[in-house]
CSV table of C-alpha atoms and ligand atoms in Angstrom, one decimal:
chain,number,residue,atom,x,y,z
A,92,MET,CA,-23.0,-4.8,18.6
A,93,THR,CA,-21.8,-1.2,19.1
A,94,LEU,CA,-18.2,-0.4,19.7
A,95,ALA,CA,-19.1,1.3,23.0
A,96,SER,CA,-20.2,-2.1,24.2
A,97,PRO,CA,-18.2,-3.4,27.1
A,98,ARG,CA,-17.9,-6.6,25.1
A,99,ILE,CA,-15.3,-5.0,22.7
A,100,ILE,CA,-12.3,-5.1,25.0
A,101,ASN,CA,-9.7,-6.7,22.7
A,102,ILE,CA,-8.9,-7.3,19.0
A,103,ALA,CA,-10.5,-10.7,19.1
A,104,ASP,CA,-13.8,-8.9,20.0
A,105,LEU,CA,-13.4,-6.7,16.9
A,106,ARG,CA,-12.7,-9.8,14.8
A,107,ALA,CA,-16.0,-11.2,16.1
A,108,ALA,CA,-17.8,-8.0,15.1
A,109,ALA,CA,-16.3,-8.2,11.6
A,110,ARG,CA,-17.3,-11.8,11.3
A,111,ALA,CA,-20.9,-10.8,12.1
A,112,ARG,CA,-21.1,-8.0,9.6
A,113,LEU,CA,-19.3,-9.6,6.6
A,114,PRO,CA,-20.4,-12.4,4.4
A,115,ASN,CA,-18.1,-15.4,4.7
A,116,VAL,CA,-16.4,-14.8,1.4
A,117,VAL,CA,-15.3,-11.3,2.5
A,118,PHE,CA,-14.5,-12.3,6.1
A,119,ASP,CA,-12.4,-15.2,5.1
A,120,TYR,CA,-10.5,-13.0,2.5
A,121,LEU,CA,-9.5,-10.8,5.4
A,122,ASP,CA,-9.0,-13.4,8.1
A,123,GLY,CA,-7.6,-16.3,6.2
A,124,ALA,CA,-4.2,-17.2,5.0
A,125,ALA,CA,-2.3,-19.6,2.7
A,126,GLU,CA,-2.6,-23.4,2.5
A,127,LYS,CA,-2.5,-25.0,6.0
A,128,GLU,CA,-2.3,-21.6,7.7
A,129,THR,CA,0.8,-22.7,9.6
A,130,THR,CA,2.5,-19.4,9.3
A,131,LEU,CA,-0.6,-17.5,10.2
A,132,ARG,CA,-0.8,-19.5,13.5
A,133,ASP,CA,3.0,-19.2,14.1
A,134,ASN,CA,2.9,-15.4,13.7
A,135,GLU,CA,0.7,-15.2,16.8
A,136,ALA,CA,2.2,-18.2,18.6
A,137,ALA,CA,5.7,-16.8,18.5
A,138,PHE,CA,4.6,-14.0,20.8
A,139,ASP,CA,3.7,-16.6,23.5
A,140,GLU,CA,7.4,-17.7,23.5
A,141,VAL,CA,8.7,-14.3,24.5
A,142,PHE,CA,8.4,-13.6,28.2
A,143,PHE,CA,8.7,-10.2,29.9
A,144,ARG,CA,11.2,-9.5,32.6
A,145,PRO,CA,9.7,-6.6,34.6
A,146,ARG,CA,11.6,-4.3,36.9
A,147,LEU,CA,9.3,-3.2,39.7
A,148,ALA,CA,8.9,-0.7,42.5
A,149,LEU,CA,9.8,2.1,40.0
A,150,LYS,CA,7.9,5.4,39.8
A,151,ILE,CA,6.4,5.6,36.3
A,152,PRO,CA,3.7,8.3,36.3
A,153,LYS,CA,3.4,8.3,32.6
A,154,VAL,CA,4.9,6.5,29.6
A,155,ASP,CA,6.0,7.9,26.2
A,156,LEU,CA,4.7,6.0,23.2
A,157,SER,CA,6.2,8.3,20.6
A,158,THR,CA,9.0,7.5,18.2
A,159,ARG,CA,10.3,8.4,14.8
A,160,VAL,CA,9.8,6.1,11.9
A,161,LEU,CA,11.3,6.7,8.4
A,162,GLY,CA,11.7,10.4,9.2
A,163,VAL,CA,8.2,10.8,10.5
A,164,ASP,CA,7.3,11.6,14.1
A,165,VAL,CA,4.5,9.3,15.3
A,166,ALA,CA,2.6,9.2,18.6
A,167,LEU,CA,2.5,5.4,18.6
A,168,PRO,CA,5.2,2.9,17.5
A,169,LEU,CA,3.1,1.4,14.8
A,170,LEU,CA,1.9,2.1,11.2
A,171,LEU,CA,-1.2,0.7,9.6
A,172,ALA,CA,-0.2,-1.9,7.1
A,173,PRO,CA,-1.4,-2.0,3.5
A,174,ILE,CA,-4.6,-4.1,3.2
A,175,GLY,CA,-5.7,-4.7,-0.4
A,176,LEU,CA,-9.4,-4.4,-1.3
A,177,SER,CA,-10.2,-2.5,2.0
A,178,ARG,CA,-13.1,-0.8,0.1
A,179,MET,CA,-14.7,-4.1,-0.5
A,180,MET,CA,-14.9,-4.7,3.3
A,181,HIS,CA,-16.3,-1.2,4.1
A,182,PRO,CA,-17.3,1.6,1.8
A,183,ARG,CA,-14.9,4.0,3.6
A,184,GLY,CA,-12.1,1.4,3.3
A,185,GLU,CA,-8.8,3.0,2.8
A,186,LEU,CA,-10.1,6.5,3.8
A,187,ALA,CA,-11.2,5.2,7.2
A,188,ALA,CA,-7.9,3.5,7.8
A,189,ALA,CA,-5.9,6.6,6.8
A,190,ALA,CA,-8.1,8.9,8.8
A,191,GLY,CA,-8.0,6.7,11.9
A,192,ALA,CA,-4.3,6.5,11.7
A,193,ALA,CA,-4.1,10.4,11.5
A,194,ARG,CA,-6.4,10.7,14.6
A,195,ALA,CA,-4.1,8.4,16.5
A,196,GLY,CA,-1.1,10.4,15.4
A,197,THR,CA,0.5,7.8,13.2
A,198,GLY,CA,0.9,6.8,9.5
A,199,TYR,CA,-0.9,4.7,7.0
A,200,ILE,CA,0.5,2.6,4.2
A,201,LEU,CA,-1.8,2.6,1.1
A,202,SER,CA,-1.8,-0.6,-1.0
A,203,THR,CA,-1.5,-0.5,-4.8
A,204,VAL,CA,-4.6,-2.7,-4.7
A,205,SER,CA,-6.8,0.1,-3.3
A,206,GLY,CA,-10.2,1.4,-4.2
A,207,TYR,CA,-9.6,5.1,-3.6
A,208,PRO,CA,-7.2,7.4,-5.5
A,209,LEU,CA,-4.0,8.0,-3.7
A,210,GLU,CA,-4.6,11.7,-3.9
A,211,ALA,CA,-7.8,11.3,-1.8
A,212,VAL,CA,-6.2,9.1,0.8
A,213,ILE,CA,-3.3,11.5,1.6
A,214,GLY,CA,-6.0,14.1,2.1
A,215,GLU,CA,-7.0,12.1,5.2
A,216,ASN,CA,-3.5,11.6,6.5
A,217,GLN,CA,-0.4,13.6,5.5
A,218,ASN,CA,1.8,10.9,7.0
A,219,SER,CA,0.9,8.3,4.4
A,220,PHE,CA,3.2,5.9,2.7
A,221,PHE,CA,2.6,4.0,-0.6
A,222,GLN,CA,3.0,0.3,-1.0
A,223,LEU,CA,4.1,-0.7,-4.5
A,224,TYR,CA,3.2,-3.8,-6.5
A,225,LEU,CA,4.4,-3.6,-10.1
A,226,MET,CA,0.9,-4.2,-11.3
A,227,GLY,CA,0.5,-3.6,-15.0
A,228,GLY,CA,4.3,-3.4,-15.5
A,229,ARG,CA,6.9,-0.7,-15.3
A,230,GLU,CA,5.2,2.0,-17.3
A,231,VAL,CA,2.0,1.8,-15.2
A,232,SER,CA,4.1,1.7,-12.0
A,233,GLU,CA,6.2,4.7,-13.1
A,234,ARG,CA,3.0,6.7,-13.5
A,235,THR,CA,1.8,5.6,-10.0
A,236,ILE,CA,5.1,6.5,-8.4
A,237,ALA,CA,5.1,9.9,-10.1
A,238,ARG,CA,1.5,10.5,-8.7
A,239,ALA,CA,2.6,9.3,-5.2
A,240,LYS,CA,5.6,11.6,-5.3
A,241,LYS,CA,3.6,14.6,-6.4
A,242,ALA,CA,0.9,13.9,-3.7
A,243,GLY,CA,3.6,14.0,-1.0
A,244,TYR,CA,3.8,10.3,0.1
A,245,LYS,CA,6.5,9.9,2.7
A,246,GLY,CA,8.0,6.7,1.6
A,247,LEU,CA,7.6,3.7,-0.8
A,248,PHE,CA,7.2,0.2,0.6
A,249,VAL,CA,8.1,-2.3,-2.1
A,250,THR,CA,6.6,-5.7,-1.4
A,251,ILE,CA,8.8,-8.6,-2.5
A,252,ASP,CA,6.9,-11.6,-1.3
A,253,THR,CA,4.3,-11.9,-4.0
A,254,PRO,CA,5.9,-13.5,-7.1
A,255,VAL,CA,2.6,-15.3,-7.3
A,256,ALA,CA,-0.5,-15.1,-5.2
A,257,GLY,CA,-0.5,-17.5,-2.3
A,258,LEU,CA,-3.0,-20.3,-2.3
A,259,ARG,CA,-5.7,-19.1,0.0
A,260,GLU,CA,-7.9,-22.1,0.0
A,261,LYS,CA,-10.9,-20.5,1.7
A,262,ASP,CA,-11.1,-17.9,-1.0
A,263,PHE,CA,-11.4,-20.6,-3.6
A,264,ARG,CA,-14.1,-22.5,-1.7
A,265,ASN,CA,-16.1,-19.4,-1.0
A,266,GLY,CA,-16.2,-18.1,-4.6
A,267,MET,CA,-14.0,-15.0,-4.1
A,268,ALA,CA,-13.1,-15.0,-7.8
A,269,ALA,CA,-16.9,-15.0,-8.7
A,270,LEU,CA,-17.5,-12.1,-6.3
A,271,MET,CA,-14.8,-10.0,-7.9
A,272,GLY,CA,-15.8,-11.0,-11.5
A,273,ARG,CA,-18.2,-9.0,-13.7
A,274,ASN,CA,-20.3,-11.9,-14.7
A,275,PRO,CA,-23.4,-12.0,-12.4
A,276,LEU,CA,-24.2,-15.7,-13.1
A,277,PRO,CA,-21.5,-17.4,-11.1
A,278,LYS,CA,-22.4,-15.2,-8.2
A,279,LEU,CA,-25.9,-16.7,-7.9
A,280,LYS,CA,-24.6,-19.7,-6.0
A,281,TYR,CA,-23.3,-17.5,-3.2
A,282,LEU,CA,-26.3,-15.2,-3.2
A,283,PRO,CA,-28.0,-16.7,-0.1
A,284,GLU,CA,-24.9,-16.1,2.0
A,285,ILE,CA,-24.5,-12.6,0.7
A,286,LEU,CA,-28.2,-11.7,1.2
A,287,SER,CA,-28.0,-12.8,4.8
A,288,HIS,CA,-25.6,-9.9,5.5
A,289,PRO,CA,-27.9,-7.0,4.4
A,290,ARG,CA,-25.9,-4.2,6.1
A,291,TRP,CA,-22.7,-5.2,4.3
A,292,LEU,CA,-24.6,-5.7,1.0
A,293,ALA,CA,-26.4,-2.3,1.2
A,294,GLY,CA,-23.1,-0.5,1.8
A,295,PHE,CA,-21.4,-2.5,-1.0
A,296,LEU,CA,-24.1,-1.8,-3.6
A,297,MET,CA,-24.5,1.9,-2.6
A,298,ASP,CA,-20.7,2.2,-3.0
A,299,GLY,CA,-21.0,1.0,-6.6
A,300,GLY,CA,-20.1,-2.7,-6.1
A,301,MET,CA,-16.6,-4.1,-6.6
A,302,PRO,CA,-14.2,-1.1,-6.8
A,303,SER,CA,-11.6,-0.8,-9.6
A,304,MET,CA,-8.0,0.1,-8.8
A,305,PRO,CA,-7.4,3.8,-9.4
A,306,ASN,CA,-3.8,3.5,-8.3
A,307,ALA,CA,-2.8,1.1,-11.1
A,308,VAL,CA,-4.0,2.8,-14.3
A,309,GLY,CA,-3.1,1.3,-17.6
A,310,ASP,CA,-3.8,2.7,-21.1
A,311,SER,CA,-7.3,1.4,-21.0
A,312,GLY,CA,-8.0,2.8,-17.5
A,313,PRO,CA,-7.8,1.4,-13.9
A,314,LEU,CA,-7.0,-2.3,-13.6
A,315,ARG,CA,-9.9,-4.4,-12.4
A,316,THR,CA,-9.8,-6.3,-9.2
A,317,THR,CA,-10.4,-9.5,-11.2
A,318,ASP,CA,-7.0,-9.0,-12.8
A,319,VAL,CA,-5.0,-8.8,-9.5
A,320,SER,CA,-3.6,-12.3,-9.5
A,321,THR,CA,-2.6,-12.3,-13.2
A,322,ALA,CA,-1.2,-8.8,-12.9
A,323,LEU,CA,0.9,-9.8,-9.8
A,324,GLU,CA,2.3,-12.8,-11.6
A,325,SER,CA,3.4,-10.8,-14.6
A,326,ALA,CA,5.0,-8.2,-12.4
A,327,ALA,CA,7.1,-9.9,-9.7
A,328,VAL,CA,9.6,-7.3,-8.4
A,329,CYS,CA,13.3,-8.2,-8.5
A,330,TRP,CA,16.4,-6.6,-7.0
A,331,ASP,CA,17.2,-5.4,-10.5
A,332,ASP,CA,14.0,-3.3,-10.5
A,333,LEU,CA,15.2,-1.2,-7.6
A,334,GLY,CA,17.4,0.9,-9.8
A,335,TRP,CA,14.6,2.4,-11.9
A,336,ILE,CA,12.2,2.4,-8.9
A,337,ARG,CA,14.8,4.4,-6.9
A,338,GLN,CA,15.3,6.8,-9.8
A,339,ALA,CA,11.6,7.3,-10.3
A,340,TRP,CA,10.8,7.8,-6.6
A,341,GLY,CA,13.8,9.7,-5.2
A,342,GLY,CA,12.7,9.2,-1.6
A,343,PRO,CA,13.0,6.6,1.2
A,344,ILE,CA,12.4,3.0,0.0
A,345,VAL,CA,11.5,0.2,2.4
A,346,ILE,CA,11.5,-3.5,1.4
A,347,LYS,CA,8.5,-5.4,2.8
A,348,GLY,CA,8.6,-9.1,3.0
A,349,ILE,CA,12.0,-9.9,4.4
A,350,HIS,CA,12.5,-13.4,5.9
A,351,ALA,CA,16.3,-13.8,5.7
A,352,ALA,CA,19.2,-11.9,7.1
A,353,ASP,CA,20.9,-12.0,3.6
A,354,ASP,CA,18.0,-10.3,1.9
A,355,ALA,CA,18.0,-7.6,4.7
A,356,ARG,CA,21.7,-7.0,4.0
A,357,ARG,CA,21.0,-6.8,0.3
A,358,ALA,CA,18.4,-4.1,1.0
A,359,VAL,CA,21.0,-2.1,3.0
A,360,ASP,CA,23.4,-2.5,0.1
A,361,GLU,CA,20.7,-1.2,-2.3
A,362,GLY,CA,20.4,1.9,-0.1
A,363,CYS,CA,17.0,1.2,1.4
A,364,ALA,CA,15.9,3.2,4.4
A,365,GLY,CA,14.2,0.2,6.0
A,366,VAL,CA,13.0,-3.4,5.8
A,367,VAL,CA,9.8,-5.0,7.1
A,368,VAL,CA,10.3,-8.5,8.5
A,369,SER,CA,7.0,-9.9,7.2
A,370,ASN,CA,5.4,-13.0,5.7
A,371,HIS,CA,2.3,-11.1,4.4
A,372,GLY,CA,0.3,-12.2,7.4
A,373,GLY,CA,0.8,-15.8,6.4
A,374,ARG,CA,-0.9,-15.3,3.1
A,375,GLN,CA,2.0,-16.1,0.8
A,376,LEU,CA,4.5,-18.9,1.4
A,377,ASP,CA,2.9,-21.1,4.1
A,378,GLY,CA,5.5,-22.8,6.3
A,379,VAL,CA,7.8,-19.9,7.0
A,380,ALA,CA,8.4,-19.1,10.6
A,381,GLY,CA,6.5,-16.4,12.5
A,382,SER,CA,8.0,-13.0,11.8
A,383,LEU,CA,9.0,-12.4,15.4
A,384,ARG,CA,11.3,-15.5,15.3
A,385,VAL,CA,13.2,-14.0,12.3
A,386,LEU,CA,13.4,-10.5,13.7
A,387,PRO,CA,16.5,-10.9,15.9
A,388,SER,CA,18.7,-12.2,13.0
A,389,VAL,CA,17.5,-9.4,10.7
A,390,VAL,CA,18.2,-6.8,13.4
A,391,ALA,CA,21.7,-8.3,13.8
A,392,ALA,CA,22.3,-8.4,10.1
A,393,VAL,CA,21.6,-4.8,9.3
A,394,GLY,CA,23.5,-3.6,12.3
A,395,GLY,CA,21.6,-0.3,12.6
A,396,GLN,CA,22.2,0.6,8.9
A,397,CYS,CA,18.5,0.8,8.2
A,398,GLU,CA,15.3,0.8,10.2
A,399,VAL,CA,13.8,-2.6,10.9
A,400,LEU,CA,10.0,-2.9,11.1
A,401,CYS,CA,8.1,-6.1,11.8
A,402,ASP,CA,4.6,-7.3,11.2
A,403,GLY,CA,2.5,-10.5,11.5
A,404,GLY,CA,0.2,-11.6,14.4
A,405,ILE,CA,0.2,-8.4,16.4
A,406,ARG,CA,-3.1,-8.4,18.3
A,407,ARG,CA,-2.2,-6.8,21.6
A,408,GLY,CA,-0.1,-3.9,22.9
A,409,ALA,CA,2.1,-6.5,24.7
A,410,ASP,CA,3.0,-8.0,21.2
A,411,ILE,CA,4.2,-4.5,20.1
A,412,ALA,CA,6.3,-4.2,23.2
A,413,LYS,CA,7.9,-7.6,22.5
A,414,ALA,CA,8.7,-6.8,18.9
A,415,LEU,CA,10.3,-3.5,20.0
A,416,ALA,CA,12.3,-5.3,22.7
A,417,LEU,CA,13.7,-7.6,20.0
A,418,GLY,CA,14.9,-4.6,18.0
A,419,ALA,CA,12.0,-3.4,15.8
A,420,LYS,CA,11.8,0.3,15.4
A,421,ALA,CA,8.1,0.0,15.1
A,422,VAL,CA,5.5,-2.5,13.9
A,423,LEU,CA,2.9,-2.7,11.2
A,424,ILE,CA,-0.6,-3.8,12.2
A,425,GLY,CA,-2.8,-5.5,9.5
A,426,ARG,CA,-5.8,-7.5,10.5
A,427,ALA,CA,-6.0,-5.8,14.0
A,428,TYR,CA,-7.3,-2.5,12.5
A,429,ALA,CA,-8.9,-4.1,9.5
A,430,TYR,CA,-11.3,-6.1,11.7
A,431,GLY,CA,-12.5,-2.8,13.2
A,432,MET,CA,-12.7,-1.0,9.8
A,433,ALA,CA,-14.7,-3.9,8.3
A,434,ALA,CA,-17.0,-4.0,11.3
A,435,VAL,CA,-18.0,-0.3,11.4
A,436,GLY,CA,-15.6,1.9,9.4
A,437,ASP,CA,-13.8,4.8,11.1
A,438,ALA,CA,-15.1,4.1,14.6
A,439,GLY,CA,-13.7,0.6,14.3
A,440,VAL,CA,-10.2,1.7,13.3
A,441,ASP,CA,-10.3,4.2,16.2
A,442,ARG,CA,-11.4,1.4,18.6
A,443,ALA,CA,-8.6,-0.9,17.4
A,444,LEU,CA,-6.0,1.8,17.9
A,445,GLU,CA,-7.4,2.8,21.4
A,446,ILE,CA,-7.2,-0.9,22.5
A,447,LEU,CA,-3.6,-1.3,21.3
A,448,LYS,CA,-2.6,2.1,22.8
A,449,SER,CA,-4.1,1.4,26.2
A,450,ASP,CA,-2.6,-2.1,26.2
A,451,LEU,CA,0.8,-0.6,25.5
A,452,VAL,CA,0.6,2.0,28.2
A,453,ARG,CA,-0.4,-0.7,30.7
A,454,THR,CA,2.3,-3.1,29.6
A,455,LEU,CA,5.0,-0.5,29.8
A,456,LYS,CA,3.9,0.5,33.3
A,457,LEU,CA,3.8,-3.1,34.5
A,458,LEU,CA,7.2,-3.7,32.9
A,459,GLY,CA,8.8,-0.7,34.6
A,460,CYS,CA,9.7,1.1,31.4
A,461,ASP,CA,8.7,4.7,30.7
A,462,SER,CA,9.3,4.9,27.0
A,463,VAL,CA,8.9,2.6,24.0
A,464,ARG,CA,12.3,3.9,22.8
A,465,LYS,CA,13.9,2.3,25.9
A,466,LEU,CA,12.6,-1.2,25.3
A,467,ASP,CA,15.4,-3.6,24.6
A,468,ARG,CA,16.6,-7.2,24.9
A,469,SER,CA,16.9,-6.8,28.7
A,470,ASN,CA,13.1,-6.5,28.9
A,471,VAL,CA,12.4,-10.1,27.6
A,472,SER,CA,13.7,-13.6,27.8
A,473,LEU,CA,13.1,-16.1,25.0
A,474,ARG,CA,12.1,-19.7,25.1
A,475,PRO,CA,15.2,-21.8,24.1
A,476,GLY,CA,15.1,-22.4,20.3
A,477,PHE,CA,12.8,-19.5,19.8
A,478,ALA,CA,14.7,-17.6,17.1
A,479,VAL,CA,15.4,-18.8,13.6
A,480,ASP,CA,18.0,-17.3,11.2
B,504,FMN,C1,-6.7,-8.8,3.7
B,504,FMN,C2,-5.3,-8.5,3.5
B,504,FMN,C3,-4.8,-7.8,2.4
B,504,FMN,C4,-3.5,-7.5,2.3
B,504,FMN,N1,-3.0,-6.8,1.2
B,504,FMN,C5,-1.7,-6.4,1.1
B,504,FMN,C6,-1.3,-5.6,0.1
B,504,FMN,O1,-2.1,-5.2,-0.8
B,504,FMN,N2,0.0,-5.3,0.0
B,504,FMN,C7,0.9,-5.7,1.0
B,504,FMN,O2,2.1,-5.4,0.9
B,504,FMN,N3,0.5,-6.5,2.0
B,504,FMN,C8,-0.8,-6.8,2.1
B,504,FMN,N4,-1.2,-7.6,3.2
B,504,FMN,C9,-0.3,-7.9,4.3
B,504,FMN,C10,-0.2,-6.8,5.3
B,504,FMN,O3,0.3,-5.6,4.8
B,504,FMN,C11,0.6,-7.2,6.5
B,504,FMN,O4,1.9,-7.7,6.1
B,504,FMN,C12,-0.1,-8.4,7.3
B,504,FMN,O5,-1.5,-8.2,7.4
B,504,FMN,C13,0.5,-8.4,8.8
B,504,FMN,O6,-0.1,-9.4,9.5
B,504,FMN,P1,-1.3,-9.3,10.5
B,504,FMN,O7,-2.5,-9.2,9.6
B,504,FMN,O8,-1.3,-10.5,11.3
B,504,FMN,O9,-1.1,-8.0,11.3
B,504,FMN,C14,-2.6,-7.9,3.3
B,504,FMN,C15,-3.0,-8.6,4.5
B,504,FMN,C16,-4.4,-8.9,4.6
B,504,FMN,C17,-4.9,-9.5,5.8
């Protein structure tokens, strides 16, 4: 399947292309979520409970998709979310994502759990942000923060929803731990499945196999991907950590993983520039409500004192318009671009962003609104009982 194919018209088509290229173990790592995947489903389902209220017979020759997020002018009201282990999905991984975002005129958020050095990634996109996990502890993180600051990253996203790794049951069944491990023997069981995806396998082997993590470097070198879960558990971020993080970073900080209005207010009190209403794409605590349902209460709680971003379940431009109408300054997209990246690298990221962009232009014209900055609560109505606090 090529991306020029008329069959690639939406993000679900890119998902199908990723499924065809990747072995199950890698596809499910990207696509799956925690436990019963209730939250994964609700992230998407919540958008179906928000209805547009178009104003028609207006002249709208063109629409303006540009906005300003965290001090950066962007051509689209979205940033590309941090996706750990992107380089395992495609050899260009984080480089493809950063470069695709740059071509579309927007920013990329690089995960700590990434396979390319942060200095190389910002070379692809000057409007890059860094997402921090305290992997390896404070000293390791201080070194990473210093590197990100020196390299010119525009902001630090501190993810707070990972005190432990969520239970992603598909990863266990598929042997994800075996794939990441150094011991070849446990991998044998999964070999037939991996061998039946020769294009992915060739790219993976030519790229040197499982990448290490050059953005979490301890005294004995980069942390290994096998250590991710253990490293996360020993390094859960707390509000108390924000003091030293703020001092080490000295720039805008955004808290990613907000579910509650109280935590959003706490972020404002801590001087944060923004919050991301996010449940990690349903990969952490299963059973929390879809992000869009929480968004209105967070927007009300911060009262304009910091920027509110939102992610989870965004698969169409219409979803972006709905999140903006409910008060998000911009959204983060995760799987939507990662499916394209995993399927074909740079061209797949480009295609994902083209699809979302043309969706958004069409949606705004049909809605009778000429700028994403003008979207507000008057553009939508909510099914009764939609929002949660
Ligand atoms: C495969 C995968 C890896 C992820 N890795 C990270 C990560 O390293 N750091 C982080 O803060 N969020 C991570 N996330 C969460 C995303 O940043 C984002 O919150 C989520 O994907 C949004 O939901 P969506 O995929 O439905 O758009 C990951 C998500 C996926 C799907």
